[in-house]
CSV table of C-alpha atoms and ligand atoms in Angstrom, one decimal:
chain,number,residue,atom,x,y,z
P,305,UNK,CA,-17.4,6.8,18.1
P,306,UNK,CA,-15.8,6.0,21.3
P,307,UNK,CA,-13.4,7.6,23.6
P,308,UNK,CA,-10.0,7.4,22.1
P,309,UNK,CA,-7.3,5.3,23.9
P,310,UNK,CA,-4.7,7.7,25.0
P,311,UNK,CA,-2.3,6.2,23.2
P,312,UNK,CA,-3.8,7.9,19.8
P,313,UNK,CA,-4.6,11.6,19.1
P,314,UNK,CA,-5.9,13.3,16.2
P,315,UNK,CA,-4.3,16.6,14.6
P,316,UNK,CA,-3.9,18.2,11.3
P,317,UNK,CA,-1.0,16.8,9.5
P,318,UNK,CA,0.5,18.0,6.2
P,319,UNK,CA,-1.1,20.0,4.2
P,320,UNK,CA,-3.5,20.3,7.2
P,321,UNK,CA,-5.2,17.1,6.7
P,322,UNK,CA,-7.1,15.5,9.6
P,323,UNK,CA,-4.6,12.7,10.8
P,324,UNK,CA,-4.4,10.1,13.6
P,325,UNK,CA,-1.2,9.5,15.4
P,326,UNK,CA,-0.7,6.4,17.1
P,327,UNK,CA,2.1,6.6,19.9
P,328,UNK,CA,2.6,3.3,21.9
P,329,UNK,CA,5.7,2.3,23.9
P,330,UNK,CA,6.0,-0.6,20.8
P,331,UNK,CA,5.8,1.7,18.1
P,332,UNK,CA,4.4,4.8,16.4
P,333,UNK,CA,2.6,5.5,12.9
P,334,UNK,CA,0.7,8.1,11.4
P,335,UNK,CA,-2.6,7.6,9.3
P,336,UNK,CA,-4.6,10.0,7.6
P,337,UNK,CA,-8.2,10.1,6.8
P,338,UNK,CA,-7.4,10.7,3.0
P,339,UNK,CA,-7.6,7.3,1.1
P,340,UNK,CA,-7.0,5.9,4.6
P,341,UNK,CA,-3.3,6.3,4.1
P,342,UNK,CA,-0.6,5.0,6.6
P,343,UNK,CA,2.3,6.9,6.3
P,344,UNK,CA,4.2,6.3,9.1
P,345,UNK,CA,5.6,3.5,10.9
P,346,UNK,CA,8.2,3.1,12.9
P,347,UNK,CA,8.8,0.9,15.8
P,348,UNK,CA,10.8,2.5,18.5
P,349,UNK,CA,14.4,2.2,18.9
P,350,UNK,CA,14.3,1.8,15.1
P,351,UNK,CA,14.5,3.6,11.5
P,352,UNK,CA,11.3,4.4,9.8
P,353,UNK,CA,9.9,1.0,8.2
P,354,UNK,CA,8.0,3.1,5.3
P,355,UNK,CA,9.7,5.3,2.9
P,356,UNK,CA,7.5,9.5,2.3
P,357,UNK,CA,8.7,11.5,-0.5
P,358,UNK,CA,9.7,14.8,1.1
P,359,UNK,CA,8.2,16.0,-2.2
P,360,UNK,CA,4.8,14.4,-1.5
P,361,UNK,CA,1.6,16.0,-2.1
P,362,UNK,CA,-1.4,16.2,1.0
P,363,UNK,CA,-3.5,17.9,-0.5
P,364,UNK,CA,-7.4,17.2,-1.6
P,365,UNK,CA,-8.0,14.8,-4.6
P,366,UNK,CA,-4.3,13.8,-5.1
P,367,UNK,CA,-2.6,10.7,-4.2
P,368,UNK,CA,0.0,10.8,-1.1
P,369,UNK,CA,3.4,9.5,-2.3
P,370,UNK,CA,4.9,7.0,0.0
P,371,UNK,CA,2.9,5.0,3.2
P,372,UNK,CA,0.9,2.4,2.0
P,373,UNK,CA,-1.5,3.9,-0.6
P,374,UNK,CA,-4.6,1.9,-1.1
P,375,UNK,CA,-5.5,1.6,-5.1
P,376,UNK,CA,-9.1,0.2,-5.7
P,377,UNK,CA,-10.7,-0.6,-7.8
P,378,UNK,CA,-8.5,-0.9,-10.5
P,379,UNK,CA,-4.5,-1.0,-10.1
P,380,UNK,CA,-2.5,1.6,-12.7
P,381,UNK,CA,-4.0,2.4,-15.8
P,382,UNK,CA,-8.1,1.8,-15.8
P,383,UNK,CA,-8.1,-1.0,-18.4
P,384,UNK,CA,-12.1,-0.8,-19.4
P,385,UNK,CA,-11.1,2.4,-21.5
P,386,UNK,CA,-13.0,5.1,-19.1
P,387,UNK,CA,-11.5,7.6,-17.5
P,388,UNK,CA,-10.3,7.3,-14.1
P,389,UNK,CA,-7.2,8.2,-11.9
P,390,UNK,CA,-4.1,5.6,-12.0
P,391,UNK,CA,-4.7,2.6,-9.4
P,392,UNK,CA,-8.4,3.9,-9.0
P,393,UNK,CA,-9.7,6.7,-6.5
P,394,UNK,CA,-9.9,5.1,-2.9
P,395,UNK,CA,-6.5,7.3,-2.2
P,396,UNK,CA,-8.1,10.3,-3.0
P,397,UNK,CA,-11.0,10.1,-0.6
P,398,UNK,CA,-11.5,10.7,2.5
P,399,UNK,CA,-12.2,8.0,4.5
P,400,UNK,CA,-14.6,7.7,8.1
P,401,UNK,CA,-12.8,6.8,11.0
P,402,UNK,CA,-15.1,3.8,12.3
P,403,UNK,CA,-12.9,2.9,16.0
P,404,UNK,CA,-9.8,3.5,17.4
P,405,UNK,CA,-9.1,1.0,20.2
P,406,UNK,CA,-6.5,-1.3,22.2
P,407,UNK,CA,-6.1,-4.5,20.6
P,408,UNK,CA,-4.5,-6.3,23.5
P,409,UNK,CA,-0.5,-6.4,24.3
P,410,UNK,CA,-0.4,-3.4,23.8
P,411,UNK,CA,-1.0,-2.9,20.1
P,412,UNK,CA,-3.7,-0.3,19.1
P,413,UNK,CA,-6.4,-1.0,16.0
P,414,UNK,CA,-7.2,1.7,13.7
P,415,UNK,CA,-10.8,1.3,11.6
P,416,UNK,CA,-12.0,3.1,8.3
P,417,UNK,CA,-14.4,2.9,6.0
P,418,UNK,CA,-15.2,4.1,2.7
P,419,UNK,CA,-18.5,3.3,1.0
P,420,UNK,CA,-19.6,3.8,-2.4
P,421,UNK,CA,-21.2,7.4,-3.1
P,422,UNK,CA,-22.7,9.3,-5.8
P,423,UNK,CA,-19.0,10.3,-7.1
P,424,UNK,CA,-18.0,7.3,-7.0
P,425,UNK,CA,-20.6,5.6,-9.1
P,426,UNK,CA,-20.3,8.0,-11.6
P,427,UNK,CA,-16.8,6.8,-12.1
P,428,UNK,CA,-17.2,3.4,-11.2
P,429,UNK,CA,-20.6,1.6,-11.2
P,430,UNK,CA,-20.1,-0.8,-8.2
P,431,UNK,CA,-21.5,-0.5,-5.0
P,432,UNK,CA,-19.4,-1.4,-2.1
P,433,UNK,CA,-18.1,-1.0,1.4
P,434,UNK,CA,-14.4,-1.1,2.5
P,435,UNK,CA,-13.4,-1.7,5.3
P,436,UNK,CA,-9.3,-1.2,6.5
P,437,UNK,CA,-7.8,-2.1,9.9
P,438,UNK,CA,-4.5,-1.3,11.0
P,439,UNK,CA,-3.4,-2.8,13.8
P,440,UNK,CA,-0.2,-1.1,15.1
P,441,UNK,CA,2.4,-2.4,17.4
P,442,UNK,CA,6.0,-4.0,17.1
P,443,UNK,CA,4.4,-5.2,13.7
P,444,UNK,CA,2.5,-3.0,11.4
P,445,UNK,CA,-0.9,-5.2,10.3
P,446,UNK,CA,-3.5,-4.0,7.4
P,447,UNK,CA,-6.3,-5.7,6.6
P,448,UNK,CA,-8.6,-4.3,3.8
P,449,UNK,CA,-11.9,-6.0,3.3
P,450,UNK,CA,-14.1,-5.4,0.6
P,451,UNK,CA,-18.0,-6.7,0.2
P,452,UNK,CA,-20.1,-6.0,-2.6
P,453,UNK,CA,-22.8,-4.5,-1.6
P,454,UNK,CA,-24.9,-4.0,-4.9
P,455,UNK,CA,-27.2,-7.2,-6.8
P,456,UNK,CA,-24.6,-7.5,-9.5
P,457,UNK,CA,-21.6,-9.7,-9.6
P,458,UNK,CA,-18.0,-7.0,-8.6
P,459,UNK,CA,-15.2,-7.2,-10.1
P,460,UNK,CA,-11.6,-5.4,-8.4
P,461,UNK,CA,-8.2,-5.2,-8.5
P,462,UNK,CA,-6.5,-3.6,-5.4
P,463,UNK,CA,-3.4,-3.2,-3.6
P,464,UNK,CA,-1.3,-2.1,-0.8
P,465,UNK,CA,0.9,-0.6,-2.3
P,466,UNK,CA,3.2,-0.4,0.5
P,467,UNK,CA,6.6,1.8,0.1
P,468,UNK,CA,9.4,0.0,2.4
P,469,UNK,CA,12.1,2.6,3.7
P,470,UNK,CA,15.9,1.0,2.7
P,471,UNK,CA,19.1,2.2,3.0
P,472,UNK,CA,20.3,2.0,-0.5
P,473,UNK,CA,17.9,0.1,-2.8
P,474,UNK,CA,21.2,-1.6,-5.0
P,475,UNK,CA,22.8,-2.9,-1.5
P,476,UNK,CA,19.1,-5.1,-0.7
P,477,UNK,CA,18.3,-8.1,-2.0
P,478,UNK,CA,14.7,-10.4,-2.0
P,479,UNK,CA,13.6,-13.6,-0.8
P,480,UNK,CA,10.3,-15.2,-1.8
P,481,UNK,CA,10.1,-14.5,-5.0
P,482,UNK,CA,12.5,-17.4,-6.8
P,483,UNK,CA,10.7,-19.5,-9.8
P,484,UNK,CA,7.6,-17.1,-9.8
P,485,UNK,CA,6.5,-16.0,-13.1
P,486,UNK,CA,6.1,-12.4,-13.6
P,487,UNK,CA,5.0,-9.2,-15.9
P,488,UNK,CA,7.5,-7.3,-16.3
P,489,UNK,CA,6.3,-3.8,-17.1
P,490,UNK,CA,9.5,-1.4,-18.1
P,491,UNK,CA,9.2,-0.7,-21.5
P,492,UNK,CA,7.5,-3.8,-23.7
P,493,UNK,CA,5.5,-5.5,-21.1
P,494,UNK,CA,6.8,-8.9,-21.1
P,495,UNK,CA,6.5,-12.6,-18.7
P,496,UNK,CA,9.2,-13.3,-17.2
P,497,UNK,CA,10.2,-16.5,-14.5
P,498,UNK,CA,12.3,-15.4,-11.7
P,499,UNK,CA,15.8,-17.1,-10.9
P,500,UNK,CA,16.7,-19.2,-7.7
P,501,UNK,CA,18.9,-16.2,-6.6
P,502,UNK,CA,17.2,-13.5,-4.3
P,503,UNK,CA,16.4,-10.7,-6.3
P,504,UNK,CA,18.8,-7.4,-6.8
P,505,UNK,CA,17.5,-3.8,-7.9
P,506,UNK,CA,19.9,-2.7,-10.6
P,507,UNK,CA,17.6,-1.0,-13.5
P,508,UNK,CA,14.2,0.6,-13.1
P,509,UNK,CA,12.3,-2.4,-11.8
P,510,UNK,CA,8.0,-2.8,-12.2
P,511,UNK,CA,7.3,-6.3,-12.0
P,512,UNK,CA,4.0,-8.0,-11.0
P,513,UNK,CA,4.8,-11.3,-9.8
P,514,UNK,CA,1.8,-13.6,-10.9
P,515,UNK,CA,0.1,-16.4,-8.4
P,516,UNK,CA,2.4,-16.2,-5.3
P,517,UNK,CA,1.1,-15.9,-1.9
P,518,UNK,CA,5.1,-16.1,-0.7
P,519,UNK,CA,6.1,-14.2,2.2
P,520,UNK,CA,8.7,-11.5,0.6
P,521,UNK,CA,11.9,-10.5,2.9
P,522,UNK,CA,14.0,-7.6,2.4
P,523,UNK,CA,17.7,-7.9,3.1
P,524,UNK,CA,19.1,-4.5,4.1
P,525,UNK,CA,22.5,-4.9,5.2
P,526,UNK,CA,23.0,-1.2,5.1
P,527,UNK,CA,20.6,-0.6,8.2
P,528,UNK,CA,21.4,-4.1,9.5
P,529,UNK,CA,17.7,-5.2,9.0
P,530,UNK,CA,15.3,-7.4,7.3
P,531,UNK,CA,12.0,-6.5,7.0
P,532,UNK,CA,9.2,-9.0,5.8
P,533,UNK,CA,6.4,-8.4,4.2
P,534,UNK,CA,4.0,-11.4,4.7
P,535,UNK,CA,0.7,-11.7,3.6
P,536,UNK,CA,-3.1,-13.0,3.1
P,537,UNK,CA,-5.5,-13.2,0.7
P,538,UNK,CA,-3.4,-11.8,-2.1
P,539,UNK,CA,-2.0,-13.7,-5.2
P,540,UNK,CA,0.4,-10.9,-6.6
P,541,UNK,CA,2.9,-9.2,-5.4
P,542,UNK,CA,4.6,-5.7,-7.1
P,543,UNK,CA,8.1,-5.0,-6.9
P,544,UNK,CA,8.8,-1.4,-7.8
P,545,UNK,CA,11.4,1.2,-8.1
P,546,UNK,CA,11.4,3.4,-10.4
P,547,UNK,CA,15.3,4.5,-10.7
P,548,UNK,CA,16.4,7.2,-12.2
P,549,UNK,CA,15.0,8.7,-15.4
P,550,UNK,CA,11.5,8.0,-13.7
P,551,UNK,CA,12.1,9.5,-10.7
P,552,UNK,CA,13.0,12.8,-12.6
P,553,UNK,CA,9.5,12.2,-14.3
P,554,UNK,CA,7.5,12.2,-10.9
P,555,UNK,CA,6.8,15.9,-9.7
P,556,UNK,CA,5.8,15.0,-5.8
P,557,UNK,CA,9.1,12.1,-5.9
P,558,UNK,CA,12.6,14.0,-5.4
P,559,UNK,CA,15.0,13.3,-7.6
P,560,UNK,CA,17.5,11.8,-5.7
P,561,UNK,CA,15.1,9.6,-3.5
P,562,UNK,CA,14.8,6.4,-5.3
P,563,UNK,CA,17.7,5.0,-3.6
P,564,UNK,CA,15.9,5.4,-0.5
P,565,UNK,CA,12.6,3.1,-1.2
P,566,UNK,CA,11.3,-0.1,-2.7
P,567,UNK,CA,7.7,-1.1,-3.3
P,568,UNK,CA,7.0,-4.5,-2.5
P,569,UNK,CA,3.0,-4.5,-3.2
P,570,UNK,CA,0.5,-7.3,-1.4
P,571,UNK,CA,-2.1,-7.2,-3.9
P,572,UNK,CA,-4.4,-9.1,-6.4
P,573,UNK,CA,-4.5,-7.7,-9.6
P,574,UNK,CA,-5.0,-8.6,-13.4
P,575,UNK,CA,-5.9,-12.0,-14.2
P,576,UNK,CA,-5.4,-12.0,-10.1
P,577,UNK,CA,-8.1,-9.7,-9.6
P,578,UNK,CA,-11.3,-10.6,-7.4
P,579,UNK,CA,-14.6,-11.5,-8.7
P,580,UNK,CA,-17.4,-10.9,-6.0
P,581,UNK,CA,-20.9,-12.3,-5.9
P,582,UNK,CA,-23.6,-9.7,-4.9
P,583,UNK,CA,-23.3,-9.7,-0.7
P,584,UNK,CA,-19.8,-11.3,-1.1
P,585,UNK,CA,-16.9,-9.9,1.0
P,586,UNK,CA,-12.7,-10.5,0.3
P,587,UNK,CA,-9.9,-9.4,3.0
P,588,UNK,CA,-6.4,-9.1,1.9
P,589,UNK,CA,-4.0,-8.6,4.3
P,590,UNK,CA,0.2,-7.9,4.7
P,591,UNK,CA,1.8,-7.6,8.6
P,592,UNK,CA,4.9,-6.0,8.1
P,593,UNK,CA,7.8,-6.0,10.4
P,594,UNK,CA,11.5,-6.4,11.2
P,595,UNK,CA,14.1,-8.7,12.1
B,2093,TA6,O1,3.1,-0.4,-8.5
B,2093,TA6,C1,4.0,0.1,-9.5
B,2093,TA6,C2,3.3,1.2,-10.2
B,2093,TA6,O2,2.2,0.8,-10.9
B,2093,TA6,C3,4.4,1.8,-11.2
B,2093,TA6,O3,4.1,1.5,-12.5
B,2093,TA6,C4,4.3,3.3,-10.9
B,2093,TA6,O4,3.3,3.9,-11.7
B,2093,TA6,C5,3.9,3.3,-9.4
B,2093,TA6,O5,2.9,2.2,-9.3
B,2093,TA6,C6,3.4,4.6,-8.9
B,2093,TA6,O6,2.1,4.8,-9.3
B,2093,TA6,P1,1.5,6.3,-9.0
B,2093,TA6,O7,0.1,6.3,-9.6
B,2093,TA6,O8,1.4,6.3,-7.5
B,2093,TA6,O9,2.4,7.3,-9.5
């Protein structure tokens, strides 16, 4: 691989995993090599756009709470009845850095790659070749392409499963969302059809908004911000927090955090997921940024 642009280094970040910082006079964000995983970003003169449990594990073979985690290529519970890690195990590898180079005003693009192996096939038959950009600069852009790359048709569900940093999740509100059908999954999974009103976190909340490819928009009038979350290639969208009892059931999520975060998800999952022809390649997208 190249020479690095001096705007990014490479250290050992938590837990001593192999990280690259980006540091640009727009912005700065932190990815590491384990499932490709942004963690930070934060343009200057600003608050943190993505919420990190100080409770988060970095470790080997377990998923990094907060960032953008990247589930493939299933999302939550595997549904074919095999075992398998919730929302699928590209967050638990380690991922090859592929290029790290300036993108032009300034901005800096990140490459990985992750590539079917013998562990994964023996949890997942597909073969296939991801491949994530993230472009960073006053905006943070991901792009995650996928190609099947064995003779059989592929089918995914995957996500990014981005974690917004908010003041206080019952001051926001959401735009984009109104009239959309969703699944709402706290307690009896259930459809739903969203209201004309922008949407207010005042429960546990886990809904997968079905056949949208809206721009969402955070209102945060407790850090004086909106932050938008548009994207490509996806037709669902997640909205989670997980209040309080649930927060008290997740070990590597503090307690008293949930205020702090809210999930809004660019993804394509369940009857959304993708079906790809042998050869075939899908990129979903979500550039995220404030206003
Ligand atoms: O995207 C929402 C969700 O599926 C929730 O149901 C909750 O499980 C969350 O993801 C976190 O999942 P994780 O596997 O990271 O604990």
């Amino acid at each position: 691989m190249q020479k690095l642009p001096d705007a990014v280094r490479i250290d050992a970040g938590r837990g001593g995993l192999w990280r690259v910082i980006v540091e640009t006079p727009q912005a700065e964000a932190e990815i590491y090599r384990h499932g490709a995983h942004v963690t930070h970003f934060q343009p200057r003169g600003q608050k943190p756009v993505l919420f990190m449990s100080e409770k988060s594990s970095f470790e080997a073979g377990k998923p990094i709470r907060g960032g953008v985690p990247i589930c493939f290529p299933w999302f939550g519970a595997r549904e074919d009845g095999r075992p398998g890690p919730p929302h699928g195990f590209a967050r638990l590898l380690e991922w090859e850095l592929t290029g790290a180079e300036e993108a032009g005003n300034g901005d800096i693009e990140i490459h990985l790659r992750l590539v079917s192996s013998e562990a994964t096939r023996k949890e997942w038959a597909g073969d296939f070749e991801l491949n994530y950009t993230v472009r960073v600069g006053a905006m943070l852009s991901l792009k995650l392409d996928v190609r099947n790359t064995s003779n059989q048709e592929m089918r995914i569900e995957e996500a990014l499963h981005t974690y917004l940093a908010v003041s206080d999740v019952k001051r926001v509100s959401i735009e984009g969302l109104a009239g959309v059908t969703y699944s709402d999954r706290v307690g009896t999974p259930h459809t739903e059809t969203e209201g004309s009103a922008p949407i207010r976190i005042t429960a546990e909340t886990d809904r997968i908004y079905l056949n949208t490819r809206s721009t969402c928009v955070v209102d945060d009038p407790g850090w004086g911000r909106r932050v938008v979350v548009e994207k490509s290639g996806s037709n669902t969208t997640v909205v989670w927090n997980p209040w309080i009892a649930k927060s008290k059931a997740m070990p590597d999520f503090g307690d008293d955090e949930w205020p702090g975060m809210l999930c809004i998800e660019t993804c394509n999952v369940r009857e959304f997921g993708v079906t790809l022809a042998p050869g075939q390649s899908h990129t979903m997208g979500a550039v995220i940024r404030t206003e």
